[in-house]
Amino acid sequence: MATEARILTGGQAVAEAMRQIDPDVVPMYPITPQTPIIQGFATFVAQGRAHGELVDVESEHSAMSAAIGAALAGARTITATSSQGLALMAEVVYIAASMRAPVVMAVGNRALSGPINIHCDHSDSMLVRDSGAIQLFAENAQEAYDLMLIAPRLAEHPDVLLPVLICQDGFTITHSAEPVVLLEDDVAREFVGEYRIPNSLLDVRYPTTQGPFAMPDYYFELRHQQLAAMQAALPVFEQMASEFYALSGRRYHSVEPYALDGADHAIVCLGSTGGTVKDVVDELRAEGEAVGLLELRSFRPLPRHDVRTALDSIRTVSVLDRADSPGGAPPLFAELAAALHGTEVDLRSFVYGLGGRDLHPEQIRAVFTEDSGAYIGLRGAPCPA
Amino acid sequence: MKEIRWHARAGQGAKTASQLYATARLHEGQSVQAFPEYGPERRGAPLRAYTRIDDKPIRRHDAIMHPDVVVVLEPSLLHEVDVTEGLAPDGIVLLNADTAPASLAGLDVRCVPAARIAGDSKFVNLVLVGALAAVLHDPVDAVADAAIELLGGKVAHDEIRTAVEKGYACLS
Amino acid sequence: MPELTAWRELPLGGVVRPGDTAPPHTGGWRTGLKPVVRLESCVNCLLCWLYCPDSAVQLDGTTFVGFDYDVCKGCELCAVVCPVDAIAMVEDDGD
C-alpha cells in the first residue's frame, strides 16, 4: 500500500501530506523555516494536484484568524508557521482552541527572538503550551509526514475538536533530506476522510453564535471543557495511530520508550534529538550500560500517567529541554517533575540546543555518564543555580 | 557510515549534489541523509552541505564533524575557509583543480579539473559527484540515474550523464 | 436567576444555539423618551431599519410599519438618521 522510499526534506514530506489531505482552505504567511511547507503545497495547487483555497494574508495573526473562520464554516483548514510567526499568532491560537476549531498547523520549530535567529529550538512551541492546542513532535521527516496525516483525524474527532500542531525541528528536519515512504494518495485520502464539525457557521437552517462572551460565571467551565478534550485526545490518538499502523506498518504512541527495560538511567526528550539519543543508547547498551530513552511524541496533552508508569522505577532520569525558562524550571523538566512527583526518581535537568546549537552523540554520552553540565555546550561556567 | 562534506558558494549546486548522491545510494539500498548548513543565504557566500550514507537506518540529527570525504566545488574557498577542518584521519579531499595546492600537502587530495571538464555545461557539481562515485567505489550508473531523476526535467539527459561519467572516468 | 450549568452540560465552546438565549427585553432600558413615526411622512428609505442597533424597527415585508418597544432602548439613532423628520422622540408613557 506504500510507495517506494523517496528523498524528501521534512518540509517537502509535510507538503506531500497536505497534497494528499487536500484541505479546503490554507491561510498562509511565509516564515523560515516553515516556508518550504507552504511553498511546496502552493506548487501542488498551481499544478492542479491540490485544490484548496490559498489565502495570502498579511500576518500570522490573520492566518490563524482566517483559519478559525474557515474551519468553523465547515472547511478543512491547514496552516503552518515558525517562531515569531507563532508568537504573533499566539493570542489567536488560544481562541482557536476555545472555539474548538480543528485547525491543523505544521510548525517548523525555531528559536524565538531575540537575538534574532532562524535555527531550531522549542521556545516557539513552549510559548503556546497552555493555549489548548495539541502538540505532537516528529523525530524525522517520515514521522512529520505520518503525524501530519493523523492530525486532521485527531483534531476533528468529536471528543477532541482542538487545533493540532505537528512540530518538526527547523532546518534539522524541515531542510534535511531523508528517505520517506508515502502512502498511496487514495489510501491517505480514505484514511483522512470527510471533514465534519458539529455546527457550521454557514448552516442557515441552524444558525449559531460562536465565540460568545463568557463572564466569570461561565469562563471557568468553558476552559475546563478544553482540559477534558485534551485528556480525551490521548486515547483518540492511540486509536488513530493504530488505524494508521494498519495502513503503514509504522506505529506511534504518545510516549515511546526505547531500551527502557531494565534501564537505570533514561533520557527524556522531544523532536529530532531522539534519533541521536537512540544511537548513543545502542552504543552504551553494547558496552553493558543500562541506559534508555523515553521519547515524548505528544507534548500536549502530556501523557502524565504513561510517563510515570514508564519511568517511576528508573533510578535516574535526565530531561533534555530545547527551551529555557529564565527564572523558572525548563518546561519539559517541569512537566516531568509533576509527572514523577512522589517517586524516588533522581530527576535531572539539562538545557541544550538553543538557537540551533548542535547536540552531538559525545555530549549525550556525557549526560549518561554523569560528566555533563546542566547547560550542554554552553561556553563558560553556568551562573549559580 | 560514510560522511561527506561539500564546500561551495551558494548557488553552485552543492545542496543539489548532496541530495543527488544520497538519492543514488538510497536507490542502491542504503540509508541516507542530506542537509545544507544555513548561514547568511546569499549567492556567492561560502556554504557547506552534508551527506550521510550507512547500511543501517540513520537516526542521528547532528552536523558532520569528522567527514570521510570533503568535496570542494570552488577552489577559491581554500583561501577563505578551512575545508579540512575535522577531516577524518584517513580522509580524502576531492578538489576541483588541476593540482593540489601546497596548503593541502600531506593530505590525500584527489584533483579533478571539474570546471574545465564541465565546460559550457557548467555542471561542476555533476562532474564532482561522478568523481566521488569513483573515490567511494560506488557504481557510476546509479549516480547518473539519480542526477537525471533530480535534474532531468530541466536539462538534457545525455548532457547530465556525460558530466557524471567524465568525472567518474577521471578517478576510476 | 437561571441555574448555572456545569461544564459538561454546556455546548462545546459555548456555542449559542437557536433558542438558547432568553428573548431580549431591552425596552426596559429606556430612560424617558421613545421614538414615534408619522407614517404619512415616511418615504420608506429604511435607514432607521439599517441603523437600529436592536432590530426594533418593524417591517411588513419591506415596508416600515412601526417600532417594537419591547426591545427599543430609546437611543434616538432612528430619529437622527431619518431624512424627512418622520420620527420624533416623545415622552415615554411606559407603553
XYZ file of C-alpha atoms in Angstrom:
652
model
C 0.000 0.000 0.000
C 3.032 2.257 0.198
C 5.162 3.863 -2.428
C 8.931 3.379 -2.593
C 11.111 5.498 -0.327
C 11.966 8.898 -1.786
C 14.431 11.516 -0.667
C 12.366 14.300 0.861
C 13.036 17.034 3.361
C 10.689 17.241 6.331
C 9.145 20.313 4.742
C 8.566 18.534 1.445
C 7.188 15.491 3.245
C 4.597 17.585 5.073
C 3.704 19.391 1.833
C 3.075 15.935 0.309
C 0.829 15.079 3.263
C -1.079 18.320 2.668
C -1.460 17.464 -1.018
C -2.958 14.116 -0.055
C -5.215 15.616 2.632
C -6.194 18.286 0.085
C -7.555 20.794 2.631
C -10.276 23.216 1.567
C -8.588 26.347 2.884
C -4.934 27.189 3.574
C -4.373 30.668 5.010
C -0.644 31.301 4.897
C 2.136 33.683 5.704
C 5.744 32.704 4.967
C 8.435 32.405 7.615
C 11.699 30.471 7.739
C 12.000 27.513 8.265
C 8.322 26.744 7.640
C 8.271 28.319 4.175
C 9.124 25.158 2.174
C 5.947 23.555 3.525
C 3.588 26.223 2.258
C 5.691 26.803 -0.849
C 5.523 23.099 -1.635
C 1.772 22.995 -1.125
C 1.255 26.153 -3.210
C 3.209 24.485 -6.016
C 0.875 21.489 -5.862
C -2.113 23.843 -6.103
C -0.523 25.641 -9.067
C -0.012 22.264 -10.754
C -3.625 21.310 -10.147
C -2.559 18.426 -7.880
C -4.245 20.013 -4.836
C -7.386 22.101 -4.866
C -7.509 24.118 -1.649
C -8.123 27.842 -1.497
C -4.819 29.530 -0.655
C -5.415 32.722 1.291
C -2.499 35.143 1.247
C -2.869 37.010 4.498
C -0.857 39.918 5.874
C 0.380 38.242 9.065
C 0.252 35.050 11.078
C -2.310 36.707 13.352
C -4.567 36.908 10.312
C -3.594 33.425 9.141
C -4.963 31.830 12.299
C -7.953 34.183 12.359
C -8.854 33.173 8.810
C -8.212 29.543 9.714
C -10.724 29.712 12.573
C -13.386 31.252 10.357
C -12.829 28.682 7.638
C -12.686 25.703 9.978
C -15.893 26.699 11.769
C -17.642 27.435 8.492
C -17.090 23.799 7.554
C -13.834 23.790 5.593
C -10.888 21.577 6.457
C -8.138 24.093 7.166
C -4.371 23.831 7.474
C -1.711 26.457 8.019
C 1.949 26.487 9.009
C 4.313 28.704 10.933
C 7.524 29.066 12.950
C 8.997 31.159 15.732
C 7.924 34.824 15.525
C 5.003 33.763 13.384
C 3.723 31.523 16.146
C 4.366 34.295 18.651
C 2.320 36.772 16.621
C -0.352 34.129 16.183
C -0.387 33.122 19.840
C -3.453 35.022 21.023
C -5.472 33.579 18.151
C -4.243 30.031 18.831
C -5.922 30.334 22.240
C -9.107 31.490 20.520
C -8.977 28.609 18.033
C -8.801 26.182 20.952
C -11.588 27.867 22.885
C -13.839 27.983 19.803
C -12.990 24.307 19.260
C -11.761 24.942 15.738
C -9.965 21.791 14.478
C -7.280 23.670 12.574
C -4.148 21.675 11.715
C -0.862 23.544 11.735
C 2.588 22.415 10.687
C 5.279 24.005 12.842
C 8.938 24.234 11.897
C 10.331 24.831 15.355
C 12.657 27.813 15.523
C 14.088 29.889 18.348
C 12.153 32.954 19.369
C 13.926 36.274 19.038
C 15.948 37.699 20.461
C 18.636 37.730 19.491
C 17.089 37.065 16.111
C 17.960 33.571 14.910
C 16.487 31.243 12.311
C 17.550 27.887 13.734
C 15.857 25.290 15.864
C 14.799 25.257 19.428
C 11.418 24.652 21.025
C 10.805 28.072 22.566
C 8.082 28.833 20.000
C 6.113 25.691 20.860
C 6.544 26.327 24.560
C 5.103 29.816 24.144
C 1.725 28.257 23.235
C 1.913 25.234 25.511
C -1.072 26.455 27.572
C -3.166 27.547 24.599
C -5.268 24.415 24.447
C -3.669 23.309 21.166
C -2.402 19.735 20.837
C 1.326 19.481 20.063
C 2.905 16.364 18.563
C 6.665 16.250 17.893
C 8.248 14.375 14.983
C 11.720 12.849 15.207
C 12.368 12.802 11.460
C 10.831 13.572 8.072
C 8.925 10.273 7.942
C 7.295 10.950 11.291
C 6.449 14.520 10.278
C 4.617 13.134 7.238
C 2.877 10.401 9.199
C 1.775 12.654 12.056
C 0.523 15.246 9.559
C -1.832 12.637 8.096
C -3.039 11.626 11.557
C -3.530 15.264 12.603
C -6.881 16.013 10.903
C -8.415 12.831 12.324
C -7.280 13.780 15.804
C -8.284 17.446 15.528
C -11.732 16.712 14.114
C -12.672 13.852 16.418
C -15.900 14.826 18.214
C -14.328 14.136 21.620
C -11.387 16.418 20.785
C -12.144 19.345 18.434
C -8.933 21.220 19.139
C -6.173 22.673 16.963
C -3.319 20.232 16.337
C 0.272 21.384 15.857
C 2.640 18.965 14.114
C 6.087 20.106 15.215
C 9.334 19.291 13.435
C 12.739 20.738 14.217
C 13.514 23.692 11.981
C 16.281 23.009 9.429
C 17.336 19.813 11.228
C 14.202 18.169 9.845
C 12.460 20.768 7.682
C 15.515 21.103 5.406
C 17.168 17.724 5.867
C 16.551 15.214 3.071
C 15.878 11.669 4.246
C 14.151 8.579 2.902
C 10.387 8.970 3.253
C 7.735 6.444 2.299
C 4.399 7.970 1.355
C 1.040 6.242 1.431
C -0.718 5.912 -1.890
C -2.846 9.010 -2.479
C -6.190 7.221 -2.346
C -5.213 5.315 0.801
C -4.191 8.548 2.516
C -7.392 10.289 1.448
C -9.560 7.475 2.641
C -7.748 7.441 5.976
C -8.279 11.174 6.463
C -11.917 11.019 5.370
C -14.540 13.744 5.189
C -14.442 16.890 7.285
C -17.212 17.113 9.873
C -17.864 19.605 12.656
C -20.864 19.856 14.999
C -22.100 23.326 13.951
C -21.213 25.021 10.702
C -21.346 28.813 10.730
C -22.824 28.609 7.243
C -25.736 26.385 8.273
C -28.623 28.843 7.830
C -31.181 26.244 8.938
C -29.481 26.007 12.316
C -27.848 29.380 12.941
C -25.416 29.533 15.837
C -23.427 32.208 17.601
C -19.811 31.049 18.108
C -17.136 32.539 20.284
C -19.513 34.360 22.631
C -18.508 36.500 25.587
C -18.147 34.463 28.773
C -18.288 36.260 32.086
C -16.859 34.909 35.354
C -19.956 32.710 35.677
C -19.041 30.646 32.574
C -15.382 31.253 31.578
C -14.047 28.672 34.054
C -16.404 25.971 32.789
C -15.610 26.609 29.119
C -11.858 26.462 29.807
C -12.431 23.194 31.664
C -14.040 21.749 28.534
C -10.708 22.231 26.756
C -8.965 20.362 29.545
C -11.396 17.458 29.128
C -10.850 17.486 25.347
C -7.087 17.323 25.879
C -7.499 14.282 28.111
C -9.757 12.669 25.526
C -7.105 13.308 22.871
C -4.769 10.669 24.369
C -6.970 7.610 23.707
C -8.148 9.119 20.417
C -4.536 9.494 19.276
C -3.808 5.862 20.192
C -6.842 4.772 18.178
C -5.869 6.869 15.141
C -2.253 5.727 15.400
C -3.455 2.133 15.492
C -5.540 2.643 12.329
C -2.544 4.324 10.700
C -0.340 1.401 11.678
C -2.658 -0.971 9.838
C -2.069 1.051 6.663
C 1.594 1.929 7.003
C 3.254 -0.564 9.353
C 4.511 2.416 11.361
C 3.229 2.571 14.934
C 3.083 5.712 17.041
C 2.327 6.232 20.697
C 2.010 9.380 22.770
C 5.112 8.223 24.680
C 7.653 5.943 23.037
C 10.101 4.015 25.200
C 13.394 2.874 23.680
C 15.507 0.297 25.519
C 13.855 1.262 28.799
C 13.565 -2.324 30.068
C 15.997 -2.715 32.912
C 17.423 0.774 32.391
C 18.704 2.607 35.411
C 19.322 5.860 33.582
C 16.890 7.268 30.989
C 16.838 10.412 28.892
C 13.563 12.170 28.092
C 13.391 14.487 25.075
C 11.331 15.833 22.185
C 11.950 16.000 18.440
C 14.944 15.141 16.277
C 17.274 14.685 19.258
C 15.530 11.386 19.980
C 17.224 9.787 16.976
C 20.686 10.822 18.105
C 19.947 9.580 21.634
C 18.884 6.182 20.234
C 22.311 5.779 18.594
C 24.033 6.591 21.897
C 21.756 4.226 23.818
C 22.676 1.406 21.426
C 26.399 2.128 21.858
C 26.186 2.233 25.637
C 23.975 -0.857 25.818
C 26.610 -2.675 23.755
C 29.136 -1.603 26.391
C 26.888 -3.033 29.105
C 25.412 0.217 30.396
C 21.727 0.051 31.377
C 20.500 3.184 29.647
C 17.353 4.040 27.704
C 15.196 6.741 26.205
C 11.635 7.943 26.641
C 10.624 9.994 23.653
C 7.516 12.141 24.008
C 5.566 12.109 20.774
C 2.825 14.149 22.435
C 3.828 17.174 24.485
C 0.246 18.455 24.658
C -1.541 16.560 26.003
C 1.305 15.494 28.276
C 0.669 11.757 28.831
C 1.402 12.070 32.524
C 0.169 8.638 33.525
C 2.168 6.805 30.841
C 5.260 8.869 31.587
C 5.032 7.946 35.251
C 4.452 4.269 34.518
C 7.421 4.179 32.148
C 9.849 5.952 34.467
C 8.844 5.547 38.110
C 11.145 2.586 38.737
C 14.188 4.070 36.994
C 16.975 5.392 39.189
C 17.975 8.457 37.199
C 16.003 10.383 34.609
C 17.725 13.165 32.669
C 15.386 15.575 30.930
C 16.742 17.347 27.839
C 14.977 20.657 27.240
C 15.444 22.552 23.987
C 13.962 25.642 25.641
C 14.627 27.518 28.834
C 12.565 29.482 31.311
C 14.722 32.220 32.809
C 13.949 32.417 36.500
C 11.980 29.159 36.410
C 12.280 25.490 35.522
C 12.775 24.444 31.881
C 9.345 23.438 30.531
C 9.834 19.720 29.855
C 11.648 19.266 33.157
C 8.754 20.941 34.978
C 6.330 18.507 33.325
C 8.452 15.514 34.305
C 8.783 16.788 37.868
C 4.990 16.966 38.074
C 4.544 13.537 36.457
C 7.079 11.868 38.767
C 6.086 13.732 41.923
C 6.292 11.447 44.942
C 8.536 8.849 43.283
C 12.147 8.127 44.208
C 13.429 9.042 40.746
C 16.571 11.188 40.709
C 15.398 13.753 38.158
C 17.948 15.943 36.412
C 17.556 18.929 34.128
C 19.635 19.679 31.042
C 19.166 22.512 28.567
C 20.679 22.123 25.097
C 20.491 23.247 21.510
C 19.151 26.773 21.971
C 19.142 28.772 18.739
C 20.169 25.717 16.713
C 23.283 24.744 18.702
C 24.151 21.220 17.630
C 23.964 18.283 20.051
C 26.478 15.535 19.320
C 26.484 11.903 20.468
C 29.508 12.537 22.733
C 27.511 15.147 24.634
C 24.587 12.770 25.094
C 27.002 10.097 26.247
C 28.306 12.577 28.835
C 24.765 13.021 30.190
C 24.517 9.250 30.692
C 27.978 9.002 32.240
C 27.254 11.953 34.531
C 30.011 14.060 33.014
C 27.780 16.777 31.587
C 26.928 20.212 32.868
C 23.305 21.299 33.049
C 23.666 23.607 30.026
C 25.099 21.368 27.337
C 27.608 23.119 25.095
C 27.425 26.466 26.907
C 30.772 28.285 26.880
C 31.789 29.331 30.369
C 30.552 28.099 33.705
C 26.774 28.496 34.059
C 25.558 31.102 36.538
C 24.956 29.737 40.060
C 21.680 27.825 40.437
C 28.878 5.102 7.918
C 30.309 7.391 5.261
C 30.147 11.108 5.932
C 30.714 13.671 3.189
C 31.020 17.432 3.472
C 30.513 19.669 0.457
C 32.079 23.136 0.182
C 30.876 25.622 -2.397
C 29.500 29.081 -2.826
C 25.733 29.411 -2.515
C 24.274 28.895 -5.970
C 26.901 26.415 -7.214
C 24.783 23.337 -6.643
C 26.361 21.804 -3.544
C 22.978 21.227 -1.887
C 21.750 19.530 -5.058
C 24.910 17.423 -5.191
C 24.495 16.370 -1.541
C 20.906 15.223 -2.168
C 21.723 13.690 -5.523
C 24.428 11.464 -4.128
C 22.088 10.482 -1.284
C 19.367 9.593 -3.781
C 21.771 7.367 -5.706
C 22.753 5.494 -2.557
C 19.115 5.194 -1.428
C 18.299 3.506 -4.729
C 21.178 1.121 -4.060
C 19.523 0.138 -0.789
C 21.446 2.230 1.718
C 20.144 4.670 4.320
C 20.957 8.324 3.677
C 20.643 11.855 4.941
C 21.496 15.111 3.141
C 21.321 18.585 4.597
C 22.792 22.013 3.984
C 24.131 24.326 6.654
C 22.300 27.617 6.560
C 24.098 30.800 7.360
C 23.696 34.066 5.533
C 21.834 32.856 2.470
C 23.322 34.960 -0.281
C 24.507 33.842 -3.685
C 28.286 33.636 -3.517
C 28.549 33.178 0.259
C 30.534 30.134 1.403
C 28.171 27.238 2.059
C 28.505 23.733 3.426
C 26.275 20.775 2.738
C 26.460 17.244 4.097
C 25.647 13.697 3.025
C 25.499 10.684 5.337
C 25.382 7.135 3.978
C 25.044 3.975 6.014
C 23.919 0.380 5.713
C 21.573 0.717 8.695
C 18.899 3.390 9.241
C 20.391 6.798 10.051
C 18.770 8.248 13.145
C 21.218 10.882 14.376
C 20.483 14.502 13.537
C 23.644 16.476 14.125
C 26.130 18.125 11.822
C 29.042 16.112 10.441
C 32.184 16.974 12.406
C 34.666 14.416 11.029
C 33.925 13.854 7.338
C 35.449 10.933 5.477
C 35.434 12.947 2.276
C 35.405 16.686 1.695
C 34.321 17.795 -1.767
C 35.422 21.303 -2.743
C 33.447 22.657 -5.689
C 35.029 26.088 -5.562
C 38.848 26.254 -5.280
C 38.852 29.935 -4.273
C 37.319 28.833 -0.964
C 40.701 27.379 0.051
C 41.757 30.937 0.879
C 38.598 31.681 2.886
C 37.573 28.635 4.897
C 39.392 25.668 6.410
C 37.962 22.952 4.182
C 39.943 20.264 6.002
C 38.524 21.132 9.440
C 37.806 17.928 11.348
C 38.726 15.718 8.370
C 38.913 12.068 9.464
C 42.470 10.665 9.801
C 42.239 8.758 6.503
C 40.016 11.417 4.993
C 40.072 12.401 1.354
C 39.836 15.878 -0.187
C 38.187 15.889 -3.598
C 39.117 19.170 -5.198
C 38.000 20.994 -8.316
C 41.548 21.810 -9.546
C 44.358 20.581 -11.802
C 46.841 20.066 -8.985
C 46.760 20.124 -5.211
C 47.942 23.380 -3.640
C 50.855 23.345 -1.188
C 48.450 24.251 1.638
C 46.978 20.729 1.421
C 50.346 18.950 1.431
C 50.382 15.697 3.391
C 46.673 15.046 2.812
C 45.059 12.576 0.437
C 43.949 15.065 -2.207
C 42.249 13.896 -5.396
C 42.145 16.583 -8.065
C 39.574 16.780 -10.835
C 39.602 19.771 -13.194
C 35.837 19.800 -12.962
C 35.314 23.319 -14.279
C 37.278 22.530 -17.432
C 35.586 19.161 -17.892
C 32.154 20.672 -17.385
C 32.967 23.382 -19.903
C 29.952 25.227 -21.206
C 27.548 22.946 -19.350
C 28.737 24.483 -16.042
C 27.906 21.190 -14.303
C 30.878 21.304 -11.950
C 28.713 19.652 -9.301
C 27.798 16.745 -11.580
C 31.396 16.152 -12.608
C 32.342 16.015 -8.930
C 29.544 13.639 -7.896
C 30.785 11.369 -10.684
C 34.323 11.648 -9.317
C 33.018 10.984 -5.791
C 31.486 7.713 -7.004
C 34.971 6.692 -8.181
C 36.532 7.714 -4.851
C 33.937 5.744 -2.851
C 33.895 2.806 -5.308
C 30.181 3.268 -5.923
C 28.619 2.455 -9.314
C 28.507 5.488 -11.557
C 25.257 4.474 -13.240
C 23.263 4.906 -10.039
C 24.655 8.418 -9.667
C 23.880 9.355 -13.251
C 20.355 7.927 -12.896
C 19.804 9.915 -9.713
C 21.078 13.074 -11.398
C 18.635 12.560 -14.247
C 15.850 11.888 -11.727
C 16.530 15.169 -9.919
C 17.525 17.441 -12.811
C 16.231 15.693 -15.893
C 13.093 17.824 -16.049
C 15.148 20.872 -16.966
C 18.289 19.530 -18.674
C 19.001 17.093 -21.494
C 19.590 13.630 -20.044
C 22.668 12.813 -22.115
C 24.290 16.074 -21.012
C 23.784 15.069 -17.378
C 25.061 11.529 -17.906
C 28.124 12.778 -19.794
C 29.111 15.182 -16.999
C 28.777 12.476 -14.318
C 30.653 9.857 -16.348
C 33.509 12.209 -17.243
C 34.024 12.980 -13.554
C 33.964 9.283 -12.735
C 36.481 8.489 -15.503
C 38.944 10.995 -14.050
C 39.480 8.992 -10.857
C 38.472 5.450 -11.699
C -31.925 33.926 38.132
C -31.425 30.788 35.962
C -29.431 27.913 37.400
C -25.778 27.954 36.278
C -24.818 24.947 34.162
C -21.921 22.581 34.933
C -19.165 22.368 32.318
C -20.246 19.023 30.887
C -23.752 20.319 30.166
C -22.566 23.410 28.295
C -22.460 23.312 24.485
C -18.855 22.849 23.301
C -17.011 26.123 23.076
C -20.041 27.955 24.486
C -21.788 27.836 21.119
C -25.158 29.591 21.327
C -27.790 27.562 19.502
C -31.222 28.631 18.304
C -33.453 29.137 21.346
C -30.565 29.054 23.850
C -30.939 32.669 24.890
C -33.899 34.298 26.642
C -35.750 36.800 24.398
C -34.216 40.248 24.908
C -36.263 42.878 26.756
C -34.036 45.875 26.294
C -37.121 48.098 26.089
C -36.831 48.409 29.840
C -33.573 50.333 29.394
C -35.369 53.452 28.028
C -34.934 56.470 30.255
C -37.761 58.836 29.343
C -38.033 59.096 25.546
C -39.282 56.796 22.819
C -39.478 57.157 19.033
C -42.791 57.553 17.226
C -43.273 57.684 13.473
C -45.648 59.726 11.311
C -46.134 57.141 8.572
C -47.741 59.725 6.249
C -44.310 61.493 6.075
C -42.220 58.279 5.830
C -40.613 57.635 2.434
C -39.717 54.050 3.432
C -35.981 54.557 2.837
C -35.340 52.087 5.706
C -32.320 53.997 7.018
C -33.828 53.625 10.513
C -34.045 49.860 9.995
C -30.424 49.804 8.849
C -29.118 51.841 11.777
C -31.236 50.496 14.647
C -28.843 48.564 16.939
C -31.652 46.457 18.422
C -33.760 45.408 15.440
C -36.631 47.413 16.907
C -37.796 48.730 13.514
C -40.638 46.506 12.390
C -41.264 45.748 8.745
C -44.173 44.206 6.898
C -42.278 42.667 4.053
C -40.142 45.644 3.073
C -42.450 48.348 4.412
C -41.760 50.192 7.657
C -44.763 49.814 9.980
C -43.560 50.879 13.460
C -41.371 50.120 16.466
C -41.063 47.120 18.794
C -40.995 48.849 22.181
C -40.023 45.589 23.944
C -36.521 45.983 22.502
C -36.218 49.711 21.642
C -33.728 51.306 24.051
C -34.677 54.853 23.053
C -31.240 55.633 21.655
C -32.611 58.152 19.100
C -30.445 56.945 16.213
C -33.535 56.400 14.022
C -34.744 59.946 14.626
C -31.309 61.355 13.840
C -30.834 59.457 10.571
C -34.398 59.943 9.268
C -34.001 62.199 6.168
C -37.614 63.525 6.277
C -38.028 64.058 10.039
C -40.807 61.488 10.170
C -39.532 60.128 13.530
C -39.902 62.169 16.697
C -38.745 61.366 20.231
C -41.626 61.807 22.666
C -42.209 61.353 26.412
C -42.247 57.639 27.206
C -45.593 56.839 28.804
C -44.457 53.310 29.604
C -46.361 51.566 26.767
